[in-house]
Coordinates of C-alpha atoms in Angstrom, one line a residue:
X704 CA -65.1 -29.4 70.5
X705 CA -63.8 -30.5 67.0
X706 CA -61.8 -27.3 66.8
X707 CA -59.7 -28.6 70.0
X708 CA -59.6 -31.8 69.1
X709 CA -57.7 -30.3 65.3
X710 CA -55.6 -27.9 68.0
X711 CA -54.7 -31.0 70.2
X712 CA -53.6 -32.9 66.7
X713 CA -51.4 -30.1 65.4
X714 CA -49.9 -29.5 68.1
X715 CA -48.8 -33.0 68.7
X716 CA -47.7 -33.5 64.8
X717 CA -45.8 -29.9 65.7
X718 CA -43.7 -31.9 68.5
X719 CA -43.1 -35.4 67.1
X720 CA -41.6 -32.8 63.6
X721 CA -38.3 -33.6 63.2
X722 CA -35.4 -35.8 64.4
X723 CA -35.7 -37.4 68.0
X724 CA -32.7 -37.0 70.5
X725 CA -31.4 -39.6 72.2
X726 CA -28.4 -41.0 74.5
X727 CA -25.1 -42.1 74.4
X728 CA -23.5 -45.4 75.6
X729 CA -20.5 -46.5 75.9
X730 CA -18.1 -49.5 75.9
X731 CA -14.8 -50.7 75.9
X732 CA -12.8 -53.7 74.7
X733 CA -8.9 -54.5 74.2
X734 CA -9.2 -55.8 70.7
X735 CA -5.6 -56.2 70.0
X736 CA -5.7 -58.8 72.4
X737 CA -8.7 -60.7 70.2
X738 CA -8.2 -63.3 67.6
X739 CA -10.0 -62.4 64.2
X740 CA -12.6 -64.7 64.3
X741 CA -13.6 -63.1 68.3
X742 CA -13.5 -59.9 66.8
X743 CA -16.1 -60.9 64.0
X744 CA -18.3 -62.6 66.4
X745 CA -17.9 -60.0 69.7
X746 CA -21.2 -58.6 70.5
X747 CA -21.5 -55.6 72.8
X748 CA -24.6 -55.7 74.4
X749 CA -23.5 -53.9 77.8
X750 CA -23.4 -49.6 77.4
X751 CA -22.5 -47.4 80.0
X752 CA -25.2 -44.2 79.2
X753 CA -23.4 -41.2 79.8
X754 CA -22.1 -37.7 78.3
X755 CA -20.1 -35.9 80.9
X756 CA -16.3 -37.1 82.3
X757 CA -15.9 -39.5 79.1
X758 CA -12.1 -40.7 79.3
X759 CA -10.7 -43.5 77.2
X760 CA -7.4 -44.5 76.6
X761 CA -4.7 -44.8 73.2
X762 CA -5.2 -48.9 73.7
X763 CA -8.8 -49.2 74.2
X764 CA -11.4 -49.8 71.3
X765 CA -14.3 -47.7 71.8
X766 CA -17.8 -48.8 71.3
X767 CA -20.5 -46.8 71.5
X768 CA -24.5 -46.4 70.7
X769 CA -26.9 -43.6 70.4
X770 CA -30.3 -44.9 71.4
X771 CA -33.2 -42.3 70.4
X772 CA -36.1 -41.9 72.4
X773 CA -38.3 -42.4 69.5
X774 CA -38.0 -43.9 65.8
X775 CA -36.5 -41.2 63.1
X776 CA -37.5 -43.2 60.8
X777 CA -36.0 -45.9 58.9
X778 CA -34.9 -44.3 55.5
X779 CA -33.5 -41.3 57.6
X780 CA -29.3 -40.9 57.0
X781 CA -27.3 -39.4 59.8
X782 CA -23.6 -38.7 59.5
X783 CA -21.5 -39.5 62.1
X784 CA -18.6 -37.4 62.7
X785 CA -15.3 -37.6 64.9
X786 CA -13.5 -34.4 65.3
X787 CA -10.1 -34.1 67.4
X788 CA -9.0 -30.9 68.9
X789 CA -6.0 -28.9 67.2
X790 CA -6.3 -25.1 67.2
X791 CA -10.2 -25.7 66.7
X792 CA -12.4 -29.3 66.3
X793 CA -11.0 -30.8 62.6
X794 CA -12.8 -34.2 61.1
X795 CA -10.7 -37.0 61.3
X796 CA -13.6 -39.5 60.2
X797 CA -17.0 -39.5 59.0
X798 CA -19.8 -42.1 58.6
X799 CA -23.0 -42.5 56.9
X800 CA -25.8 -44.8 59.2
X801 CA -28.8 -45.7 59.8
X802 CA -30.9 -46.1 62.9
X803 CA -31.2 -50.0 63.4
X804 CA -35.0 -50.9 62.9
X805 CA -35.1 -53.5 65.8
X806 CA -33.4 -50.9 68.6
X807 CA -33.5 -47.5 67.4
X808 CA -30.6 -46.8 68.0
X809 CA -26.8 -46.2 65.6
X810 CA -23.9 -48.5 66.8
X811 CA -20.1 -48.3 66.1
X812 CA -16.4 -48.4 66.9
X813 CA -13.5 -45.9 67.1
X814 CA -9.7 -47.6 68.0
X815 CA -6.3 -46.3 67.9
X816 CA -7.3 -43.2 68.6
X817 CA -4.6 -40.9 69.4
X818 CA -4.2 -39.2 72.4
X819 CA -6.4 -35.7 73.0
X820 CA -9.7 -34.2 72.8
X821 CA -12.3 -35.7 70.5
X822 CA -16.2 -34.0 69.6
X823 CA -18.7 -37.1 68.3
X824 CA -21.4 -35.8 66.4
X825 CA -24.3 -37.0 65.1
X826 CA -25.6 -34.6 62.3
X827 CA -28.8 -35.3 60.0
X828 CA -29.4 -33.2 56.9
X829 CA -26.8 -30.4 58.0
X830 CA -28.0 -30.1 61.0
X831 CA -26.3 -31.0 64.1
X832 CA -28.7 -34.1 66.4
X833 CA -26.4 -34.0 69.2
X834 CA -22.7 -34.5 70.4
X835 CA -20.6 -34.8 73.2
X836 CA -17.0 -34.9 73.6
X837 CA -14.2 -37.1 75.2
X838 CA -10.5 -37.3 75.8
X839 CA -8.4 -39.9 75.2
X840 CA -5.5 -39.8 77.7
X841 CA -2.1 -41.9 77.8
X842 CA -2.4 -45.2 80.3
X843 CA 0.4 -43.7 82.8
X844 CA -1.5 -40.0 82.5
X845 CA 0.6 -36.9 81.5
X846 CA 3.6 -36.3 83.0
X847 CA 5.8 -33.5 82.3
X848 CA 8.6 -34.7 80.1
X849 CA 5.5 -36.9 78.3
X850 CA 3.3 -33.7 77.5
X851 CA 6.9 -32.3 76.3
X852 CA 7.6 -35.1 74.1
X853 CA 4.2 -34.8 73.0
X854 CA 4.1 -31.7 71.9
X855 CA 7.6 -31.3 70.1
X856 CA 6.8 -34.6 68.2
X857 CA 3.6 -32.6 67.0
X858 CA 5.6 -29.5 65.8
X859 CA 7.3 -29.7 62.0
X860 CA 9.3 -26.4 62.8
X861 CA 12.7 -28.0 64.2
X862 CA 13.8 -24.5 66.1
X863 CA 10.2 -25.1 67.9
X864 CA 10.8 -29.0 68.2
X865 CA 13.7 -28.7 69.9
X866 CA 13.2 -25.4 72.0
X867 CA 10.9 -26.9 74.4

């Protein structure tokens, strides 16, 4: 009996081992259109939980959270990353966090993100927690001649620039 009993312990310590995965949330606010003192005292409180079909646009400030299922602990560091899309994922920003003792969970902001495909990760100890991409895509959506423009404004080569 004692033997299962040290089995049953084990193998619950084996499963609670490392860091927990969670959710993401999301949020958006204009905050170009905010006074300073709102944008000090704005609270986001309201997250739409989701992963898959994540589109924002150029204008929007994006707010999201990653609630874990259960507490990492409080002294544990997590980077988080923003990568954009060009040839292969590069990192445009990195952040060291915290969990937040009261909610579990690691809260922040992106804006002025250009227009494109973007990877969020959260990464602890070198090790990848979890991720998920979005896109931010222009308010009137791609057009032709937009993409076009785009893309030459993107090249430094002028024969490319101005061959499209």
């Amino acid at each position: 009996m004692m033997a299962r009993w040290f089995l049953f312990f084990l193998t619950c310590l084996f499963f609670q081992c490392g860091v927990p995965k969670g959710e993401f949330g999301w949020a958006t606010t204009k905050m170009e259109n905010m006074d300073e003192l709102e944008k000090h005292i704005q609270t986001i409180t309201d997250y739409k939980m989701m992963r898959e079909g994540l589109i924002f646009s150029p204008t929007d400030t994006i707010h999201y959270v990653y609630q874990f299922s259960r507490n990492p602990g409080a002294e544990t560091d997590f980077h988080i990353s923003l990568n954009k899309y060009e040839l292969d994922f590069v990192e445009i920003d990195i952040k060291k966090k915290r969990a937040e003792v009261d909610s579990l969970a690691i809260r922040d902001e992106f804006s002025l993100l250009q227009t494109g495909e973007y990877l969020l990760k959260i990464v602890n100890e070198g090790d990848t927690v979890d991720e998920v991409h979005f896109q931010v895509l222009p308010d009137e959506g791609y057009t032709q001649e937009n993409l076009e423009q785009e893309l030459a404004g993107d090249q430094t080569d002028e024969i490319i620039k101005y061959s499209r």
